[in-house]
mmCIF file of N, CA and C in Angstrom:
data_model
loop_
_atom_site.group_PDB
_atom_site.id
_atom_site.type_symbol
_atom_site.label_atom_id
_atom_site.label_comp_id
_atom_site.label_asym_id
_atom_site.label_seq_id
_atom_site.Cartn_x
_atom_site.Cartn_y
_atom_site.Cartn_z
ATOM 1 N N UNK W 1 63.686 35.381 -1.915
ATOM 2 C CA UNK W 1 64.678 34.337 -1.946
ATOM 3 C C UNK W 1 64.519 33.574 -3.255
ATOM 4 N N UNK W 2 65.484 33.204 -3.721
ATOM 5 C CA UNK W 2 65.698 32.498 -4.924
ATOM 6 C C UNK W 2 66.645 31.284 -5.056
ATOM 7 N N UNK W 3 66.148 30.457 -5.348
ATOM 8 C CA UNK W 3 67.427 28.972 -5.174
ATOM 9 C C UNK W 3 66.736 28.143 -6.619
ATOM 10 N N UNK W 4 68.256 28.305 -7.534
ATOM 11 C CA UNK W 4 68.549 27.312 -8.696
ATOM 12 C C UNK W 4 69.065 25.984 -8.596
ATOM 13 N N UNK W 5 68.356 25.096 -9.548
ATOM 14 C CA UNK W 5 69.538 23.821 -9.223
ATOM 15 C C UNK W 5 69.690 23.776 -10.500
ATOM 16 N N UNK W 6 70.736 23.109 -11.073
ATOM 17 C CA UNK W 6 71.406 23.144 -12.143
ATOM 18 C C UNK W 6 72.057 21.299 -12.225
ATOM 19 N N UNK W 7 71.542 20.672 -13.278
ATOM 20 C CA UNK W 7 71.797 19.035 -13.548
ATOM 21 C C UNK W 7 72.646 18.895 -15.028
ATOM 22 N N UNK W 8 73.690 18.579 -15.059
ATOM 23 C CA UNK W 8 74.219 18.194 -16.247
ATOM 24 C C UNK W 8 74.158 19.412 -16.948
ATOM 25 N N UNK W 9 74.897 20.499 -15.940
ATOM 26 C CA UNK W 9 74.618 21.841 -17.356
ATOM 27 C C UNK W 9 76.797 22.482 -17.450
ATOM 28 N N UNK W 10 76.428 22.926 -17.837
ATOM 29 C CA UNK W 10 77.743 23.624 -18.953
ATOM 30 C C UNK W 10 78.495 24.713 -17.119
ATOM 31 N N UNK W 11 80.007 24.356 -17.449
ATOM 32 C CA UNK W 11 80.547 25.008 -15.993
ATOM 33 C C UNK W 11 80.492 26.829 -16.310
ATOM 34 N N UNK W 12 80.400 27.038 -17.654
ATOM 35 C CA UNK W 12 80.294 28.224 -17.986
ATOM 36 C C UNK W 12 78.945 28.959 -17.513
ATOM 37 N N UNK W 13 78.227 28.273 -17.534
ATOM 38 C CA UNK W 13 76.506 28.753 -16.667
ATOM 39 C C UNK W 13 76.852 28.756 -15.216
ATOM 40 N N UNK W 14 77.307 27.548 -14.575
ATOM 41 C CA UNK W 14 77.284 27.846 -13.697
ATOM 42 C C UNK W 14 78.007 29.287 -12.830
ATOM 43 N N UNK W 15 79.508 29.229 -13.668
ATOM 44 C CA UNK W 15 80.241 30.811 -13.717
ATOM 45 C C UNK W 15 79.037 32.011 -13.783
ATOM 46 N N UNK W 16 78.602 31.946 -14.715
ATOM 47 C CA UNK W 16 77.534 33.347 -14.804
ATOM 48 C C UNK W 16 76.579 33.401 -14.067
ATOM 49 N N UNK W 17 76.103 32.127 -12.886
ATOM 50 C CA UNK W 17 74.820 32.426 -11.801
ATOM 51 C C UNK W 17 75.613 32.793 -10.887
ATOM 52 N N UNK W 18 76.831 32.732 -10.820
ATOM 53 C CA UNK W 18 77.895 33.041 -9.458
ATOM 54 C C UNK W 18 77.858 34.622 -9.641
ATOM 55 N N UNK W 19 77.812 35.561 -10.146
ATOM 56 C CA UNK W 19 77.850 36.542 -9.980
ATOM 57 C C UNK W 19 76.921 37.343 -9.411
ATOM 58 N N UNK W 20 75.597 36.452 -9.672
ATOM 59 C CA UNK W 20 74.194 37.119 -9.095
ATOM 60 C C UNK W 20 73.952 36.051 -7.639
ATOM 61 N N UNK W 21 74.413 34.707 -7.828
ATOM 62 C CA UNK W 21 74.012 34.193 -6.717
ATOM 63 C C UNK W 21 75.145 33.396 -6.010
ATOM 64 N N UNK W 22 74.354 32.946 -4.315
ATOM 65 C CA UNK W 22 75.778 32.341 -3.548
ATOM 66 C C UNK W 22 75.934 30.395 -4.157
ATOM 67 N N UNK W 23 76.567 29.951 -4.489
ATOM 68 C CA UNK W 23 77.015 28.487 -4.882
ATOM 69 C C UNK W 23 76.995 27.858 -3.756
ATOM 70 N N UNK W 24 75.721 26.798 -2.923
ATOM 71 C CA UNK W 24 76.078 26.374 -1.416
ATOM 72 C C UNK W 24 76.652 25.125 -1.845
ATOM 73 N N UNK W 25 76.244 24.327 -2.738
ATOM 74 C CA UNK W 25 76.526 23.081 -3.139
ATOM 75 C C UNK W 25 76.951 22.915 -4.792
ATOM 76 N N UNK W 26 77.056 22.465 -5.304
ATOM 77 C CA UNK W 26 77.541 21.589 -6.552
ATOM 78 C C UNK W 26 76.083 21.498 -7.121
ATOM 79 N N UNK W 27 76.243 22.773 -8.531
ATOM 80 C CA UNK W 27 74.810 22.909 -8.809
ATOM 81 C C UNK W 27 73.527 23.750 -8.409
ATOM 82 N N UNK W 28 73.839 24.437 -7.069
ATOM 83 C CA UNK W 28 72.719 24.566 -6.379
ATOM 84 C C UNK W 28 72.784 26.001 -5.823
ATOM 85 N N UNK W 29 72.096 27.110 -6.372
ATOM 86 C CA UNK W 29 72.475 28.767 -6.280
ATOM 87 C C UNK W 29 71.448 29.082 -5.291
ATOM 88 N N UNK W 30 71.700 30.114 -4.446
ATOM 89 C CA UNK W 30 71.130 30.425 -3.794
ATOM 90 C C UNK W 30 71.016 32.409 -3.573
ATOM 91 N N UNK W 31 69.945 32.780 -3.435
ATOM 92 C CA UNK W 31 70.257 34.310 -3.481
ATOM 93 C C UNK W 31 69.212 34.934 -3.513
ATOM 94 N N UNK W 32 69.215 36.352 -3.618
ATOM 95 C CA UNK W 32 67.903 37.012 -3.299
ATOM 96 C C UNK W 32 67.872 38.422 -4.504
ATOM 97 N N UNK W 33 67.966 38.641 -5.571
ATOM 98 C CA UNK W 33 68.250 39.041 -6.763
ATOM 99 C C UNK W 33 66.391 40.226 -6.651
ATOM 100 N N UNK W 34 66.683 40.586 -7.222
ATOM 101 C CA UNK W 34 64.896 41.624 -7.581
ATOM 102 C C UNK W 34 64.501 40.865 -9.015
ATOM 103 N N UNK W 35 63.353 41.035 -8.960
ATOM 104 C CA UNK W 35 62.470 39.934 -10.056
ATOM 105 C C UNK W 35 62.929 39.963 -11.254
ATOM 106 N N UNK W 36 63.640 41.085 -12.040
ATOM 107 C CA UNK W 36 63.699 41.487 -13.112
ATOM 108 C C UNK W 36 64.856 40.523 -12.933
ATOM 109 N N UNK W 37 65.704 40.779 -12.669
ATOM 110 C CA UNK W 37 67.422 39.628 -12.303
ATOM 111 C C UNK W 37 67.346 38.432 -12.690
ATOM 112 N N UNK W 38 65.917 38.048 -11.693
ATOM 113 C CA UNK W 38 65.929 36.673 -11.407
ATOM 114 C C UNK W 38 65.263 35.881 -12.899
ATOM 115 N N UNK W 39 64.457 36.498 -13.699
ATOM 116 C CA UNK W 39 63.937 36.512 -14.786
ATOM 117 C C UNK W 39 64.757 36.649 -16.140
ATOM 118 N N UNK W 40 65.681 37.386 -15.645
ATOM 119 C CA UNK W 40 66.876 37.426 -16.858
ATOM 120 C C UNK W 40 67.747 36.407 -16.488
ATOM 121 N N UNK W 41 68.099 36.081 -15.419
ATOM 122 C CA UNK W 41 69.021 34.414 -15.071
ATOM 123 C C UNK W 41 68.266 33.473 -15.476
ATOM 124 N N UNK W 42 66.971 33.417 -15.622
ATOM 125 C CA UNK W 42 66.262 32.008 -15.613
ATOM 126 C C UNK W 42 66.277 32.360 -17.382
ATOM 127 N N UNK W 43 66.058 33.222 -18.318
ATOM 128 C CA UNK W 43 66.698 33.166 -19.375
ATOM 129 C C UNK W 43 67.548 32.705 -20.095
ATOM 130 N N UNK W 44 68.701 33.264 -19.399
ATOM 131 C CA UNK W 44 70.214 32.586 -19.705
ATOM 132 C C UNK W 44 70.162 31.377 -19.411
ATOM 133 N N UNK W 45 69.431 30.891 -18.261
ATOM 134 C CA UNK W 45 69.480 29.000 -18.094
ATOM 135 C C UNK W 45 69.154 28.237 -19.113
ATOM 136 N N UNK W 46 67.829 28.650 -19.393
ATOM 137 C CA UNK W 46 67.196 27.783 -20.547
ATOM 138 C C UNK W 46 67.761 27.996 -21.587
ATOM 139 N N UNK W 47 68.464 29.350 -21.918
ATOM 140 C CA UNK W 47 68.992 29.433 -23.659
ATOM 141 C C UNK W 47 70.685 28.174 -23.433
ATOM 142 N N UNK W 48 71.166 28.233 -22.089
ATOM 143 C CA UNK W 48 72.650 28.106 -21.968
ATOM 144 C C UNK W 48 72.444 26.603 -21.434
ATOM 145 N N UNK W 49 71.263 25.887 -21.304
ATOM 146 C CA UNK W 49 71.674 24.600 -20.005
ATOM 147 C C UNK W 49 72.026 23.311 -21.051
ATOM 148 N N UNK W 50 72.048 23.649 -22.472
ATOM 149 C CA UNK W 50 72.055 22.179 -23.481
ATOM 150 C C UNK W 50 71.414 21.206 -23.217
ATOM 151 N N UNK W 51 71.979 20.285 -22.472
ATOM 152 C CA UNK W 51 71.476 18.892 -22.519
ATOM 153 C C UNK W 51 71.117 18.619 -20.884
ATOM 154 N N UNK W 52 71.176 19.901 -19.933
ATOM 155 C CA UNK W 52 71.194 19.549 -18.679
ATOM 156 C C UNK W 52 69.864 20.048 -17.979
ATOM 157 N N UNK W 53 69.286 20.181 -16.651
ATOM 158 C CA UNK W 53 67.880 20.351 -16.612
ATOM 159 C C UNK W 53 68.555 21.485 -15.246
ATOM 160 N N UNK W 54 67.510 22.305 -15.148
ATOM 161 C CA UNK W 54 66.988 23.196 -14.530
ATOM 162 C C UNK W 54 65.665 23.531 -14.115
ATOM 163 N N UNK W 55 66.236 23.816 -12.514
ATOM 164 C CA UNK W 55 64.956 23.886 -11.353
ATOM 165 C C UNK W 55 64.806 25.273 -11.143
ATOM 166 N N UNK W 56 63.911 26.238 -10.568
ATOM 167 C CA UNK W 56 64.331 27.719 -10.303
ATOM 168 C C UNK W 56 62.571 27.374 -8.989
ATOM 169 N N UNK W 57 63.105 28.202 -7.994
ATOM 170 C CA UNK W 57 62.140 28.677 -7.132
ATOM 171 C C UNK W 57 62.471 29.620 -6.565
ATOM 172 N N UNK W 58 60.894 30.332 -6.381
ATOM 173 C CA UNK W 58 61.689 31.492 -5.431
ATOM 174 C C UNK W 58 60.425 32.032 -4.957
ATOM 175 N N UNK W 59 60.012 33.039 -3.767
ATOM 176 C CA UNK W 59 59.022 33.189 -3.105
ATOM 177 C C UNK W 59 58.322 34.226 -4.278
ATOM 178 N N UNK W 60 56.803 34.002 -3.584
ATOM 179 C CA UNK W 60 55.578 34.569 -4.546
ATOM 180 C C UNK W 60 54.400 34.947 -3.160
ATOM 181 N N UNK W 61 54.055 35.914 -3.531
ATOM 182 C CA UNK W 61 52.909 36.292 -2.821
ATOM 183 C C UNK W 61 51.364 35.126 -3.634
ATOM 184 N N UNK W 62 51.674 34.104 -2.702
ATOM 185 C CA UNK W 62 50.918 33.168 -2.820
ATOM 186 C C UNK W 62 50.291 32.549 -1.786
ATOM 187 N N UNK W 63 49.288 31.287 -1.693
ATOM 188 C CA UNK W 63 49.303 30.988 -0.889
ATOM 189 C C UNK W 63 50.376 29.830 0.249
ATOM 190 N N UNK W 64 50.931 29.343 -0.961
ATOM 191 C CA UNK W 64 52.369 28.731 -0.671
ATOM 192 C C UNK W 64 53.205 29.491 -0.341
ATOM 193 N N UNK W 65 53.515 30.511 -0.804
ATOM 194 C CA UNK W 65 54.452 31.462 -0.253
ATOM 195 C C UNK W 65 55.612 31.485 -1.559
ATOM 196 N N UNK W 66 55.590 30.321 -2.187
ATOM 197 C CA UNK W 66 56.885 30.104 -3.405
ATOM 198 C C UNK W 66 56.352 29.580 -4.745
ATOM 199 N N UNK W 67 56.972 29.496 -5.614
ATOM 200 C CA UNK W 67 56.721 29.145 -6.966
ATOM 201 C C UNK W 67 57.629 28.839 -7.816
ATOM 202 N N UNK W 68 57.567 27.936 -8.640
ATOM 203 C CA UNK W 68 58.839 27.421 -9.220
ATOM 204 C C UNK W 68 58.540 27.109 -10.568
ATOM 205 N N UNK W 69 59.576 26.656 -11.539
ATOM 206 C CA UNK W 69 59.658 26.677 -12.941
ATOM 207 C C UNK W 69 61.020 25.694 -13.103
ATOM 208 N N UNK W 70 60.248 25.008 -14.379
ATOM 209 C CA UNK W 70 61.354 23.777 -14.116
ATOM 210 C C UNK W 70 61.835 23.769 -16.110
ATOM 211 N N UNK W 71 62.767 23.668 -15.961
ATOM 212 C CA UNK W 71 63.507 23.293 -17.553
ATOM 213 C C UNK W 71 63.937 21.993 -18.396
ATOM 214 N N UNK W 72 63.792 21.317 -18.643
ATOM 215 C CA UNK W 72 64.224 20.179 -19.265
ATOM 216 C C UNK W 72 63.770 18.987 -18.205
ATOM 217 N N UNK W 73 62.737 18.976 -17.157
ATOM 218 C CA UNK W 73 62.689 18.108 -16.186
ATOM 219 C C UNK W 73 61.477 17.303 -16.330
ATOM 220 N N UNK W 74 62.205 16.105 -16.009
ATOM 221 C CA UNK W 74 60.872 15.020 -16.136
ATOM 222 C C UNK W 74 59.522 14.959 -15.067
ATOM 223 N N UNK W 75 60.015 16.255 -14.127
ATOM 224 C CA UNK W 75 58.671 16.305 -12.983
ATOM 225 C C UNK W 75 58.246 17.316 -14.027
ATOM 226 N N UNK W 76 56.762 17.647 -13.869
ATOM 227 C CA UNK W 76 55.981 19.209 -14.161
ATOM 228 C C UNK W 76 55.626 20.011 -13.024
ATOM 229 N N UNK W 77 55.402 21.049 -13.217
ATOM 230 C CA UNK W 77 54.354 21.587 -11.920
ATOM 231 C C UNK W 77 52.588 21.556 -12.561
ATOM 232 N N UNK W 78 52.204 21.329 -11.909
ATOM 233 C CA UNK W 78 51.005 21.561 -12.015
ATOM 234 C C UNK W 78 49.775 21.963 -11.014
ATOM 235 N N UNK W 79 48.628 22.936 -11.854
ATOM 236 C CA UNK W 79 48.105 23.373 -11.086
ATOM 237 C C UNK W 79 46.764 22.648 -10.140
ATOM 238 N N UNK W 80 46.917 21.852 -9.188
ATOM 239 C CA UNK W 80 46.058 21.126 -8.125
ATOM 240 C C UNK W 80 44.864 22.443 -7.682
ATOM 241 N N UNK W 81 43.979 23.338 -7.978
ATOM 242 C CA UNK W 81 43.086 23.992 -6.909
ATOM 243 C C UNK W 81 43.859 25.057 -6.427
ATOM 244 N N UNK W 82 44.068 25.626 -7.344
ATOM 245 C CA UNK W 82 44.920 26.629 -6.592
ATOM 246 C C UNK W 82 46.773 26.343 -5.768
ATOM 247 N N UNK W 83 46.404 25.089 -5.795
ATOM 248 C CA UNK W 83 47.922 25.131 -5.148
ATOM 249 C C UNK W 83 48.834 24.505 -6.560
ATOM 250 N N UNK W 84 49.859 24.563 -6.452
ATOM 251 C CA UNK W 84 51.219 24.268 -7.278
ATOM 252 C C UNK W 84 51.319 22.897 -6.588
ATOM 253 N N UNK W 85 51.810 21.845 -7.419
ATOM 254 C CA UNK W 85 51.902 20.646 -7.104
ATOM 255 C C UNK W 85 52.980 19.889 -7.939
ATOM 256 N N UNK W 86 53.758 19.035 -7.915
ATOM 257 C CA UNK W 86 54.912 18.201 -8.945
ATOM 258 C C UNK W 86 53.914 16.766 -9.427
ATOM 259 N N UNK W 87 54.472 17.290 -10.464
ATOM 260 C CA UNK W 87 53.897 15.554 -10.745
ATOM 261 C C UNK W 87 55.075 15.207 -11.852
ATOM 262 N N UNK W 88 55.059 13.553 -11.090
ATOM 263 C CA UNK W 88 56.214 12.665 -11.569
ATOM 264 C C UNK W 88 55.714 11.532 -12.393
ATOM 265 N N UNK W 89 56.620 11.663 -13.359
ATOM 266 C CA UNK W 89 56.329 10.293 -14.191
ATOM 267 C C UNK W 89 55.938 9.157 -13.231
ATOM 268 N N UNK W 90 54.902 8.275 -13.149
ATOM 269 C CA UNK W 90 54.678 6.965 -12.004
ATOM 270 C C UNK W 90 56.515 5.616 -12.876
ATOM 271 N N UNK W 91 56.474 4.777 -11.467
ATOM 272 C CA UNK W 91 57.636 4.045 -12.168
ATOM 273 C C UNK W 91 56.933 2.766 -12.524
ATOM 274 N N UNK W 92 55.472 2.640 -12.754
ATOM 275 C CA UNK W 92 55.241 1.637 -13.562
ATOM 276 C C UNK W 92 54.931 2.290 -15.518
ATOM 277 N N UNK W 93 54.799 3.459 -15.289
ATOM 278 C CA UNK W 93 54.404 3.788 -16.944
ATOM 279 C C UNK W 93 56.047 3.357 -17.260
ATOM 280 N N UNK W 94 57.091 4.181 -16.890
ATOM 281 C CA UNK W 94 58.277 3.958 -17.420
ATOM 282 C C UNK W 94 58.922 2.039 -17.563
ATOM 283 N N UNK W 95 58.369 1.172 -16.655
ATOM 284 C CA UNK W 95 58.719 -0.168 -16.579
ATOM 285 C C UNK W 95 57.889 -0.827 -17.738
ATOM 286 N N UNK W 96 56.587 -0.161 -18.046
ATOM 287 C CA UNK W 96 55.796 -0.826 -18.991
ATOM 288 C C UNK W 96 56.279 -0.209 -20.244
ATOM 289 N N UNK W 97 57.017 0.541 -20.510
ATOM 290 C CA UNK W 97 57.473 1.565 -22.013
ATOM 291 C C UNK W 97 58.645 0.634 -22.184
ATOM 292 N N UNK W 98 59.798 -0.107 -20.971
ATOM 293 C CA UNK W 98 60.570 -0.945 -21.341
ATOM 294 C C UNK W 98 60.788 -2.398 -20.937
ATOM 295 N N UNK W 99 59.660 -2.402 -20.842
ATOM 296 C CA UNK W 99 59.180 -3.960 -21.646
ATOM 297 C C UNK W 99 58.839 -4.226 -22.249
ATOM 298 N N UNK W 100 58.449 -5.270 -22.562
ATOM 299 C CA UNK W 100 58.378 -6.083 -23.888
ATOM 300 C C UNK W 100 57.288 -7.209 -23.473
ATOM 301 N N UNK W 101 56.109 -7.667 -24.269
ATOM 302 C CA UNK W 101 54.939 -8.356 -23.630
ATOM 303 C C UNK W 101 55.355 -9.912 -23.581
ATOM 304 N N UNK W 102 56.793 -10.385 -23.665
ATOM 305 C CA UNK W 102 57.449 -11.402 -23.569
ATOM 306 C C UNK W 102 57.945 -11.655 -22.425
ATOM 307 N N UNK W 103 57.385 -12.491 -21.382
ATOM 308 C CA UNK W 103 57.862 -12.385 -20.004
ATOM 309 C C UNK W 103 59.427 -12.565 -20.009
ATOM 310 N N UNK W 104 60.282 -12.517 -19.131
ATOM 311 C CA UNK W 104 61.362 -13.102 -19.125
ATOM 312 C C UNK W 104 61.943 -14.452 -18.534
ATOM 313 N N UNK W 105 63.252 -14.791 -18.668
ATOM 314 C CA UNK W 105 62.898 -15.925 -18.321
ATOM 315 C C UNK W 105 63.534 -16.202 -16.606
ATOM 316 N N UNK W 106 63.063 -17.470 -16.168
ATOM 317 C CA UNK W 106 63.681 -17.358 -14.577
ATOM 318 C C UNK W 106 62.595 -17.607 -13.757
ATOM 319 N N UNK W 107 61.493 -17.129 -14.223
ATOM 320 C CA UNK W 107 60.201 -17.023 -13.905
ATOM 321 C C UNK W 107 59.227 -17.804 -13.572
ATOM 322 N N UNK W 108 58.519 -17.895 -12.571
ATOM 323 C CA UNK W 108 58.037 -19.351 -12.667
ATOM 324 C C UNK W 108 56.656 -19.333 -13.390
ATOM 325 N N UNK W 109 56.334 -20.244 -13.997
ATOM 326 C CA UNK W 109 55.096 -20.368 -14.461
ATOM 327 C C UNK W 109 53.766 -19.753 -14.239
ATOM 328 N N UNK W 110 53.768 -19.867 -12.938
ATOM 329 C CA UNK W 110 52.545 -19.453 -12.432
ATOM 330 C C UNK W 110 52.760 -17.506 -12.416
ATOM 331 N N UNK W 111 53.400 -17.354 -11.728
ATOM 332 C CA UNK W 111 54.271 -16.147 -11.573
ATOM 333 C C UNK W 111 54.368 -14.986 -13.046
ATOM 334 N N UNK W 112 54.637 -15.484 -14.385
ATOM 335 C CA UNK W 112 54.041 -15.554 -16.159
ATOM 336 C C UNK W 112 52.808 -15.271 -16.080
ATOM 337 N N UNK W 113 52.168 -15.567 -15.532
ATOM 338 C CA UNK W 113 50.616 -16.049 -15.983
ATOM 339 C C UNK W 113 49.765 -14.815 -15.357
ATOM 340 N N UNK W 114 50.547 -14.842 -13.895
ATOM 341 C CA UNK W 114 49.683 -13.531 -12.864
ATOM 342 C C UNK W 114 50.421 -12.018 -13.194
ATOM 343 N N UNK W 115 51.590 -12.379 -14.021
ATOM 344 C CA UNK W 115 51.774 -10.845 -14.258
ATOM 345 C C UNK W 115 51.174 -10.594 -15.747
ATOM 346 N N UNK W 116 51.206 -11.894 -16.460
ATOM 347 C CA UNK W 116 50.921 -10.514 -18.326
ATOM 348 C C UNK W 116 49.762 -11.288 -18.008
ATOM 349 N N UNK W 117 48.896 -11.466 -17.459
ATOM 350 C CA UNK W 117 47.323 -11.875 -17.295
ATOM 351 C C UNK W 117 47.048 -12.769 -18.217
ATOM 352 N N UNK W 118 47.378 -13.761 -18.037
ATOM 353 C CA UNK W 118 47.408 -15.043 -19.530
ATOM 354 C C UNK W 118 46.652 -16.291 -18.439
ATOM 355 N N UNK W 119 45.666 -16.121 -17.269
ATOM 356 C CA UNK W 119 45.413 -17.399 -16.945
ATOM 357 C C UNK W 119 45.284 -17.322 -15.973
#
């Protein structure tokens, strides 16, 4: 089994996974292709997706049973001990990249003090 998701990519890609796979949703392929197939589609994704991201899983004689490969995506896989695992940006690295060490304002004093550690 094999299931693509497809984010912000080109309707012309999506046209060319329709031939190898079934479309259940908006974005989202589903199908059962032989490895070589599925390896030449996940090709065409990454050369064809521009500015959009791509997911691909599909079963593996593993101990999970599946395995996946991701394109332009802000999760990774990574390897935990043998098992496959996602790891996501945390949403304080991204809150601390857009801020600024200038509290804002609204804020109460004390409230200033216990977040940028000034006291």
């Amino acid at each position: 089994m094999t299931v693509i998701v497809l984010t912000n990519c080109p309707a012309g890609l999506r046209g060319f996974l329709t031939r190898w796979l079934l479309e259940i949703s908006a974005g989202v392929f589903i199908g059962n292709p032989s490895a070589r197939i599925r390896d030449v589609l996940w090709d065409e994704v990454q050369q064809y997706a521009d500015q959009g991201r791509a997911l691909l899983v599909h079963t593996s004689n593993s101990e999970q049973g599946f395995t996946f490969r991701t394109h332009d995506h802000n999760w990774h896989p990574i390897d935990h001990e043998g098992l496959t695992l996602i790891r996501r940006p945390s949403a304080g690295a991204t809150q601390r990249k857009n801020s600024s060490d200038v509290p804002r304002s609204g804020w109460s004093k004390a409230s200033k003090r216990r977040r940028f550690g000034r006291g």
